[in-house]
Coordinates of C-alpha atoms in Angstrom, one line a residue:
M1 CA 0.0 0.0 0.0
E2 CA 1.2 3.5 -0.8
K3 CA 2.3 5.5 2.3
I4 CA 1.8 9.2 2.3
Y5 CA 3.0 11.4 5.1
Y6 CA 1.5 14.8 6.1
P7 CA 0.2 15.7 2.6
N8 CA -0.4 19.4 1.8
R9 CA -4.1 20.3 1.3
K10 CA -3.4 21.2 -2.4
E11 CA -2.4 17.5 -2.9
W12 CA -5.5 16.0 -1.3
K13 CA -7.6 15.9 -4.4
D14 CA -5.0 13.9 -6.3
I15 CA -4.2 11.6 -3.4
L16 CA -7.9 10.8 -2.9
S17 CA -8.5 10.0 -6.6
R18 CA -10.2 6.7 -7.2
P19 CA -9.7 4.0 -9.8
T20 CA -12.3 4.9 -12.4
I21 CA -14.1 3.0 -15.2
D22 CA -15.4 5.0 -18.2
V23 CA -18.5 2.9 -18.9
T24 CA -19.6 5.1 -21.8
T25 CA -17.1 3.2 -23.9
L26 CA -19.3 0.2 -23.4
Y27 CA -22.5 1.9 -24.7
N28 CA -22.1 0.5 -28.2
V29 CA -22.3 -3.1 -26.8
V30 CA -25.2 -2.1 -24.5
S31 CA -27.1 -0.4 -27.2
E32 CA -26.8 -3.4 -29.5
V33 CA -28.1 -5.7 -26.8
A34 CA -30.9 -3.3 -25.8
E35 CA -32.1 -2.9 -29.4
K36 CA -32.2 -6.6 -30.1
I37 CA -34.0 -7.4 -26.8
E38 CA -36.5 -4.6 -27.4
K39 CA -37.3 -6.1 -30.8
E40 CA -37.0 -9.8 -30.2
G41 CA -37.8 -10.2 -26.5
D42 CA -37.2 -13.6 -24.8
S43 CA -35.4 -15.1 -27.8
A44 CA -32.8 -12.4 -27.8
V45 CA -32.3 -12.8 -24.0
R46 CA -31.7 -16.6 -24.5
E47 CA -29.3 -15.8 -27.3
Y48 CA -27.2 -13.5 -25.0
E49 CA -27.4 -15.9 -22.1
E50 CA -25.8 -18.5 -24.3
R51 CA -23.2 -16.1 -25.5
F52 CA -22.3 -14.3 -22.2
D53 CA -23.2 -16.8 -19.5
K54 CA -22.5 -19.9 -21.6
V55 CA -25.8 -21.6 -20.8
K56 CA -28.7 -22.7 -23.0
L57 CA -32.0 -22.0 -21.3
G58 CA -35.5 -23.2 -21.9
S59 CA -37.6 -21.2 -19.5
L60 CA -36.1 -17.9 -18.2
A61 CA -38.2 -18.0 -15.1
V62 CA -37.2 -19.9 -11.9
S63 CA -39.8 -22.6 -11.3
K64 CA -41.6 -23.3 -8.1
E65 CA -39.7 -26.6 -7.9
E66 CA -36.4 -24.8 -8.0
M67 CA -37.5 -22.4 -5.3
D68 CA -38.6 -25.3 -3.1
E69 CA -35.4 -27.2 -3.7
A70 CA -33.2 -24.1 -2.8
G71 CA -33.8 -24.5 0.9
S72 CA -32.5 -28.1 0.9
L73 CA -29.3 -27.1 -0.8
I74 CA -28.0 -24.7 1.8
S75 CA -27.1 -25.4 5.5
S76 CA -29.5 -24.8 8.3
E77 CA -26.9 -22.4 9.8
L78 CA -27.0 -20.2 6.7
K79 CA -30.8 -20.3 6.6
E80 CA -31.0 -19.2 10.2
S81 CA -28.5 -16.4 9.6
I82 CA -30.5 -15.2 6.6
V83 CA -33.7 -15.1 8.6
A84 CA -32.0 -13.3 11.5
A85 CA -30.5 -10.7 9.1
Y86 CA -34.0 -10.4 7.4
N87 CA -35.5 -9.5 10.8
N88 CA -32.9 -6.8 11.6
I89 CA -33.1 -5.3 8.1
K90 CA -36.9 -5.3 8.2
K91 CA -37.0 -3.7 11.7
F92 CA -34.6 -0.9 10.6
H93 CA -36.5 -0.1 7.4
E94 CA -40.0 -0.3 8.9
A95 CA -38.9 2.6 11.2
Q96 CA -38.4 4.7 8.1
K97 CA -42.1 4.8 7.2
F98 CA -43.3 8.2 6.1
Q99 CA -45.9 9.9 8.4
G100 CA -47.5 12.7 6.3
K101 CA -49.7 15.3 8.0
K102 CA -52.0 17.9 6.7
I103 CA -50.8 21.5 7.0
E104 CA -53.0 24.6 6.8
T105 CA -50.6 27.1 5.2
M106 CA -53.1 29.9 5.5
P107 CA -56.8 29.8 6.4
G108 CA -58.7 27.7 3.9
V109 CA -55.5 26.4 2.2
E110 CA -54.7 22.8 3.2
C111 CA -51.7 20.8 1.8
W112 CA -50.4 17.3 2.5
Q113 CA -48.3 14.4 1.1
K114 CA -49.0 10.8 0.6
S115 CA -46.3 8.1 0.3
V116 CA -46.9 5.5 -2.5
G117 CA -44.8 2.5 -3.4
I118 CA -43.3 2.4 -6.9
E119 CA -45.6 -0.1 -8.6
K120 CA -42.9 -2.1 -10.5
V121 CA -39.3 -2.4 -9.5
G122 CA -36.4 -4.6 -10.8
L123 CA -33.6 -6.0 -8.6
Y124 CA -30.3 -7.2 -10.1
I125 CA -28.3 -9.6 -8.0
P126 CA -24.8 -10.6 -9.2
G127 CA -23.9 -14.3 -9.1
G128 CA -20.5 -15.7 -10.1
S129 CA -17.7 -16.1 -7.6
A130 CA -19.5 -14.1 -4.9
P131 CA -23.2 -14.5 -5.2
L132 CA -24.7 -11.6 -3.3
F133 CA -27.7 -13.1 -1.5
S134 CA -27.3 -10.4 1.1
T135 CA -28.2 -7.8 -1.5
V136 CA -31.5 -9.6 -2.1
L137 CA -32.5 -8.8 1.5
M138 CA -31.2 -5.2 1.2
L139 CA -33.4 -4.5 -1.8
A140 CA -36.4 -6.8 -1.5
I141 CA -37.2 -6.0 2.1
P142 CA -37.7 -2.2 1.7
A143 CA -39.5 -2.9 -1.6
K144 CA -42.0 -5.0 0.2
I145 CA -42.4 -2.6 3.1
A146 CA -42.9 0.3 0.6
G147 CA -45.8 -1.6 -1.0
C148 CA -44.3 -2.2 -4.5
K149 CA -46.8 -4.3 -6.3
E150 CA -44.4 -6.1 -8.6
I151 CA -40.9 -7.0 -7.6
V152 CA -38.8 -8.6 -10.4
L153 CA -35.5 -10.2 -9.6
C154 CA -32.8 -11.2 -12.2
S155 CA -29.6 -13.1 -11.4
P156 CA -27.2 -14.9 -13.7
P157 CA -27.4 -18.7 -13.8
N158 CA -24.5 -21.1 -13.7
R159 CA -23.6 -23.4 -16.5
E160 CA -26.3 -25.8 -15.4
G161 CA -28.9 -23.1 -15.7
K162 CA -29.4 -22.8 -11.9
I163 CA -29.3 -19.6 -9.7
N164 CA -27.4 -19.9 -6.5
P165 CA -29.7 -21.5 -3.9
A166 CA -28.8 -18.9 -1.2
I167 CA -30.1 -16.2 -3.6
L168 CA -33.3 -18.1 -4.1
F169 CA -33.8 -18.8 -0.4
A170 CA -33.2 -15.1 0.5
A171 CA -35.7 -14.1 -2.2
H172 CA -38.3 -16.5 -0.8
T173 CA -37.6 -15.2 2.7
A174 CA -38.1 -11.6 1.5
G175 CA -41.3 -12.4 -0.4
V176 CA -40.0 -12.2 -4.0
D177 CA -41.8 -14.5 -6.4
K178 CA -40.8 -13.3 -9.9
I179 CA -37.3 -14.5 -10.5
F180 CA -35.5 -14.8 -13.8
K181 CA -32.2 -16.6 -14.8
I182 CA -30.7 -13.6 -16.6
G183 CA -27.4 -11.9 -16.0
G184 CA -25.5 -8.8 -17.2
I185 CA -26.6 -6.3 -19.8
Q186 CA -29.5 -8.6 -20.9
A187 CA -31.0 -8.6 -17.4
I188 CA -31.0 -4.8 -17.1
T189 CA -32.4 -4.2 -20.6
A190 CA -35.0 -7.0 -20.3
M191 CA -36.3 -5.3 -17.1
A192 CA -36.2 -1.9 -18.7
Y193 CA -37.9 -2.8 -22.0
G194 CA -40.0 -5.8 -20.9
T195 CA -40.2 -9.1 -22.8
E196 CA -42.8 -11.9 -23.1
S197 CA -41.6 -13.3 -19.8
V198 CA -40.0 -10.4 -18.0
P199 CA -42.3 -7.5 -16.9
Q200 CA -41.2 -4.0 -17.7
V201 CA -40.3 -2.1 -14.5
Y202 CA -40.2 1.6 -13.5
K203 CA -36.9 1.6 -11.5
I204 CA -33.9 -0.7 -11.3
F205 CA -31.7 -1.4 -8.3
G206 CA -28.6 -3.4 -7.7
P207 CA -24.8 -3.7 -8.1
G208 CA -22.9 -5.3 -10.9
N209 CA -19.8 -5.3 -13.1
Q210 CA -18.9 -2.6 -15.5
Y211 CA -21.3 -3.9 -18.1
V212 CA -24.2 -3.8 -15.6
M213 CA -23.2 -0.3 -14.6
A214 CA -23.1 0.8 -18.3
A215 CA -26.5 -0.9 -19.0
K216 CA -28.1 0.8 -16.0
Q217 CA -26.8 4.2 -17.0
F218 CA -27.9 3.6 -20.6
V219 CA -31.5 2.7 -19.9
S220 CA -31.8 5.5 -17.3
L221 CA -31.4 8.0 -20.2
N222 CA -34.7 7.2 -21.7
K223 CA -36.5 4.2 -20.1
V224 CA -36.4 3.7 -16.4
A225 CA -35.0 5.3 -13.2
I226 CA -32.1 3.7 -11.4
D227 CA -31.1 3.6 -7.7
M228 CA -27.9 5.7 -8.0
P229 CA -24.7 6.2 -10.0
A230 CA -22.3 3.4 -9.2
G231 CA -18.6 2.8 -9.2
P232 CA -16.1 0.4 -7.5
S233 CA -16.6 -0.2 -3.8
E234 CA -14.5 1.6 -1.2
V235 CA -13.8 2.1 2.5
E236 CA -12.0 4.7 4.5
V237 CA -10.7 4.0 8.0
L238 CA -10.0 6.9 10.5
A239 CA -7.8 5.8 13.3
D240 CA -6.0 7.3 16.3
E241 CA -3.0 6.0 18.2
N242 CA -5.1 3.7 20.4
A243 CA -6.7 1.8 17.5
N244 CA -6.2 -1.9 17.0
P245 CA -4.0 -2.6 13.9
V246 CA -5.4 -6.1 13.5
F247 CA -9.0 -4.9 13.4
I248 CA -8.0 -2.1 10.9
A249 CA -6.2 -4.5 8.6
S250 CA -9.2 -6.8 8.6
D251 CA -11.5 -3.9 7.6
L252 CA -9.2 -2.7 4.8
L253 CA -9.0 -6.3 3.4
S254 CA -12.7 -7.0 3.7
Q255 CA -13.2 -4.2 1.2
A256 CA -10.3 -5.1 -0.9
E257 CA -11.6 -8.6 -1.6
H258 CA -14.7 -7.1 -3.3
G259 CA -12.9 -6.6 -6.6
P260 CA -9.6 -5.6 -8.2
D261 CA -10.8 -2.0 -8.6
S262 CA -12.0 -1.5 -5.0
Q263 CA -10.2 1.0 -2.8
A264 CA -9.2 1.0 0.9
I265 CA -7.8 4.0 2.6
L266 CA -6.4 4.5 6.2
V267 CA -6.1 8.0 7.6
T268 CA -4.3 8.1 10.9
T269 CA -2.6 10.5 13.3
S270 CA -0.1 7.8 14.4
E271 CA 2.9 6.7 12.3
E272 CA 3.5 3.8 14.6
L273 CA 0.0 2.5 14.0
L274 CA 0.3 3.1 10.2
L275 CA 3.4 0.8 10.1
K276 CA 1.7 -1.8 12.2
V277 CA -1.3 -1.8 9.9
E278 CA 0.9 -2.1 6.9
K279 CA 2.5 -5.3 8.3
E280 CA -0.8 -6.7 9.5
V281 CA -2.3 -6.2 6.0
E282 CA 0.5 -8.3 4.5
R283 CA 0.0 -11.0 7.1
Q284 CA -3.7 -11.3 6.7
L285 CA -3.6 -10.9 2.9
A286 CA -1.6 -14.0 2.6
L287 CA -4.3 -16.0 4.3
L288 CA -7.2 -14.9 2.1
P289 CA -8.8 -17.3 -0.5
R290 CA -9.4 -14.3 -2.7
I291 CA -5.8 -13.1 -2.5
D292 CA -5.4 -12.4 -6.2
I293 CA -8.3 -10.0 -6.2
A294 CA -7.4 -8.4 -2.9
T295 CA -3.8 -7.9 -4.0
K296 CA -4.8 -5.9 -7.1
S297 CA -7.2 -3.8 -4.9
I298 CA -4.5 -3.1 -2.4
K299 CA -2.4 -1.4 -5.2
N300 CA -5.2 1.2 -5.4
S301 CA -5.1 1.7 -1.6
K302 CA -3.3 4.2 0.6
L303 CA -2.0 4.7 4.1
I304 CA -2.1 8.4 5.0
L305 CA -0.5 10.1 8.0
I306 CA -2.0 13.4 9.0
K307 CA -1.4 15.8 12.0
D308 CA -4.8 15.6 13.9
M309 CA -8.3 14.2 13.8
D310 CA -9.9 17.5 12.8
E311 CA -7.8 17.4 9.6
A312 CA -8.7 13.7 9.2
I313 CA -12.4 14.6 9.3
E314 CA -11.9 17.4 6.8
M315 CA -10.1 15.0 4.4
S316 CA -12.8 12.3 4.9
N317 CA -15.5 14.8 4.0
M318 CA -13.6 15.7 0.8
Y319 CA -13.3 12.0 -0.1
A320 CA -17.0 11.2 0.8
P321 CA -16.4 7.5 1.2
E322 CA -19.0 4.8 0.6
H323 CA -18.1 3.2 4.0
L324 CA -16.4 5.2 6.8
I325 CA -15.1 3.3 9.8
M326 CA -14.0 5.4 12.8
H327 CA -11.5 3.5 15.0
V328 CA -11.2 6.5 17.4
E329 CA -11.9 6.9 21.1
R330 CA -13.7 10.2 20.5
W331 CA -16.1 8.7 17.9
E332 CA -19.2 10.3 19.5
E333 CA -17.8 13.8 19.2
L334 CA -16.1 13.3 15.9
S335 CA -19.0 11.6 14.1
D336 CA -21.1 14.7 14.5
K337 CA -18.6 16.4 12.1
V338 CA -19.1 13.8 9.3
V339 CA -21.2 15.3 6.5
N340 CA -20.2 13.2 3.5
A341 CA -20.4 9.4 3.8
G342 CA -22.6 6.6 2.6
S343 CA -22.6 4.6 5.9
V344 CA -20.6 5.2 9.1
F345 CA -19.3 2.5 11.5
L346 CA -18.4 3.8 14.9
G347 CA -15.9 2.3 17.4
Q348 CA -13.6 -0.7 17.2
Y349 CA -16.3 -3.3 17.3
S350 CA -18.3 -2.0 14.3
P351 CA -16.8 -3.7 11.2
E352 CA -18.2 -2.8 7.8
S353 CA -19.2 -6.4 7.3
A354 CA -21.9 -5.9 10.0
G355 CA -23.7 -3.4 7.7
D356 CA -23.0 -5.5 4.7
Y357 CA -25.0 -8.4 6.2
A358 CA -27.0 -8.2 9.3
S359 CA -27.0 -5.1 11.6
G360 CA -30.1 -3.7 9.7
T361 CA -28.7 -0.8 7.7
N362 CA -28.7 -1.0 4.0
H363 CA -25.4 -1.8 2.1
T364 CA -26.4 -0.4 -1.2
L365 CA -24.5 2.9 -1.0
P366 CA -23.2 5.8 -3.2
T367 CA -19.6 5.3 -4.3
N368 CA -17.1 7.5 -6.3
G369 CA -17.7 10.6 -4.2
Y370 CA -21.5 10.6 -4.8
A371 CA -22.1 10.5 -1.1
K372 CA -21.7 14.3 -1.3
A373 CA -25.1 14.4 -2.9
Y374 CA -26.7 10.9 -2.7
S375 CA -28.0 8.8 0.1
G376 CA -27.8 5.0 0.2
V377 CA -30.8 2.9 -0.6
S378 CA -33.6 3.2 2.0
L379 CA -37.3 2.9 2.2
D380 CA -37.6 6.3 0.4
S381 CA -35.8 4.7 -2.6
F382 CA -38.9 2.6 -3.3
I383 CA -41.6 5.2 -2.8
K384 CA -42.9 8.4 -4.4
K385 CA -44.5 11.2 -2.5
I386 CA -47.6 12.7 -4.0
T387 CA -48.7 16.1 -2.9
F388 CA -52.3 17.0 -2.4
Q389 CA -54.1 20.3 -1.7
H390 CA -57.6 21.5 -1.0
I391 CA -58.5 25.2 -1.2
S392 CA -61.9 26.3 0.1
R393 CA -63.8 29.5 -1.0
Q394 CA -62.3 31.3 1.9
G395 CA -58.9 29.9 0.9
I396 CA -59.0 31.2 -2.7
E397 CA -60.1 34.6 -1.4
N398 CA -57.1 34.6 1.0
I399 CA -54.4 33.4 -1.5
G400 CA -55.9 34.6 -4.8
G401 CA -54.5 38.1 -4.8
I402 CA -51.0 36.7 -4.1
I403 CA -51.3 34.3 -7.1
Q404 CA -52.6 37.0 -9.4
V405 CA -49.8 39.4 -8.7
M406 CA -47.1 36.8 -9.1
A407 CA -48.7 35.4 -12.4
E408 CA -49.1 38.8 -13.9
N409 CA -45.4 39.6 -13.2
E410 CA -44.4 36.4 -14.9
Q411 CA -46.5 37.3 -17.9
L412 CA -48.6 34.2 -17.4
F413 CA -52.1 35.7 -17.8
A414 CA -54.0 32.4 -18.1
H415 CA -52.6 31.5 -14.7
K416 CA -54.0 34.8 -13.3
N417 CA -57.3 34.2 -15.0
A418 CA -57.7 30.8 -13.4
V419 CA -57.9 32.6 -10.1
T420 CA -59.8 35.6 -11.3
V421 CA -62.8 33.6 -12.6
R422 CA -63.1 31.9 -9.2
L423 CA -63.0 35.1 -7.3
E424 CA -65.6 36.6 -9.5
S425 CA -67.8 33.5 -9.4
K426 CA -71.1 33.8 -7.5
E427 CA -71.1 30.0 -6.8

């Protein structure tokens, strides 16, 4: 890992740069797939499944028999863990329910909001070497709580045409019943355009590789909404001189094993701790099954020594990390100063993996600095708020003159007239 000592503020922007992927270069591939799927539907999806996922499929949908079988293919220990995580995630997201109330802005003018679930949503769940069954819970649970009427889930099948059974069990636990064996670009575009089998949705959620990210961005230009801009995953650890280097190294590596383009950063006030963490990362890295991936990620990662924690917080807010772990004794005080982060983990016993799996918070978070303007996925991500207003005769008499003056000064005389005819009416 690159070591940087007491960097000048002018250097921070370059130091905190991320490994980036320009997915616009993939738009030609995406547009070709999207055009064919829009025209040919299921047959095109099957064609791309055979080309990209190396599997020849009959039905694209997961059958009831496959769903029933999934529970018998995973351990009881994993099933119990998924159910426990489900309960925590559900509890946290149920507490986010919107409670709208009617407000009388002036006598006779009453306004309010109603929360409505997005009717049709699509969830993309990566498979492959790290099937993200935890993401099923993170997306399907708030979708169900929000009242989304149709939840469509796509995940790539293996060479035998099967979806990972843990993904299916998590989907069953969360109440998802429309599941399709489709991966990559073809999954995103099938949900965006709709096919004979796959319902067209209004918003698409979920992580994926660079092709999935490109497809999501492409379809968001003219077809559907997406959860948020996405980039490689990242973590930043803030640590003081009393932090545990073993814990910190484990946090850095738990992020590094996500993918070769992930980034892990340590910002600390202690040179002694920095050097201990460096050695501990090397020791733990050698023990990881995903050592090849983590080793590539570590090359994007940095160990930064700064003068004090106030400067560390300032640097962190500039970086706006997806995950921020605060290995500091003064975490209660310092956490109040955090303004840009996706999800924050406080104290030495709060690993990022807790939020990734089971504490209850959502792990679908803004990356690449988007935490400066975006929130992570929450119940709000699956709802719309519709505003209502009722104006009585008294209300239009109270507010009418204000509207007339403003409309006239904007040269919008039909707007003014819509009030005038009501004020002059004898009804």
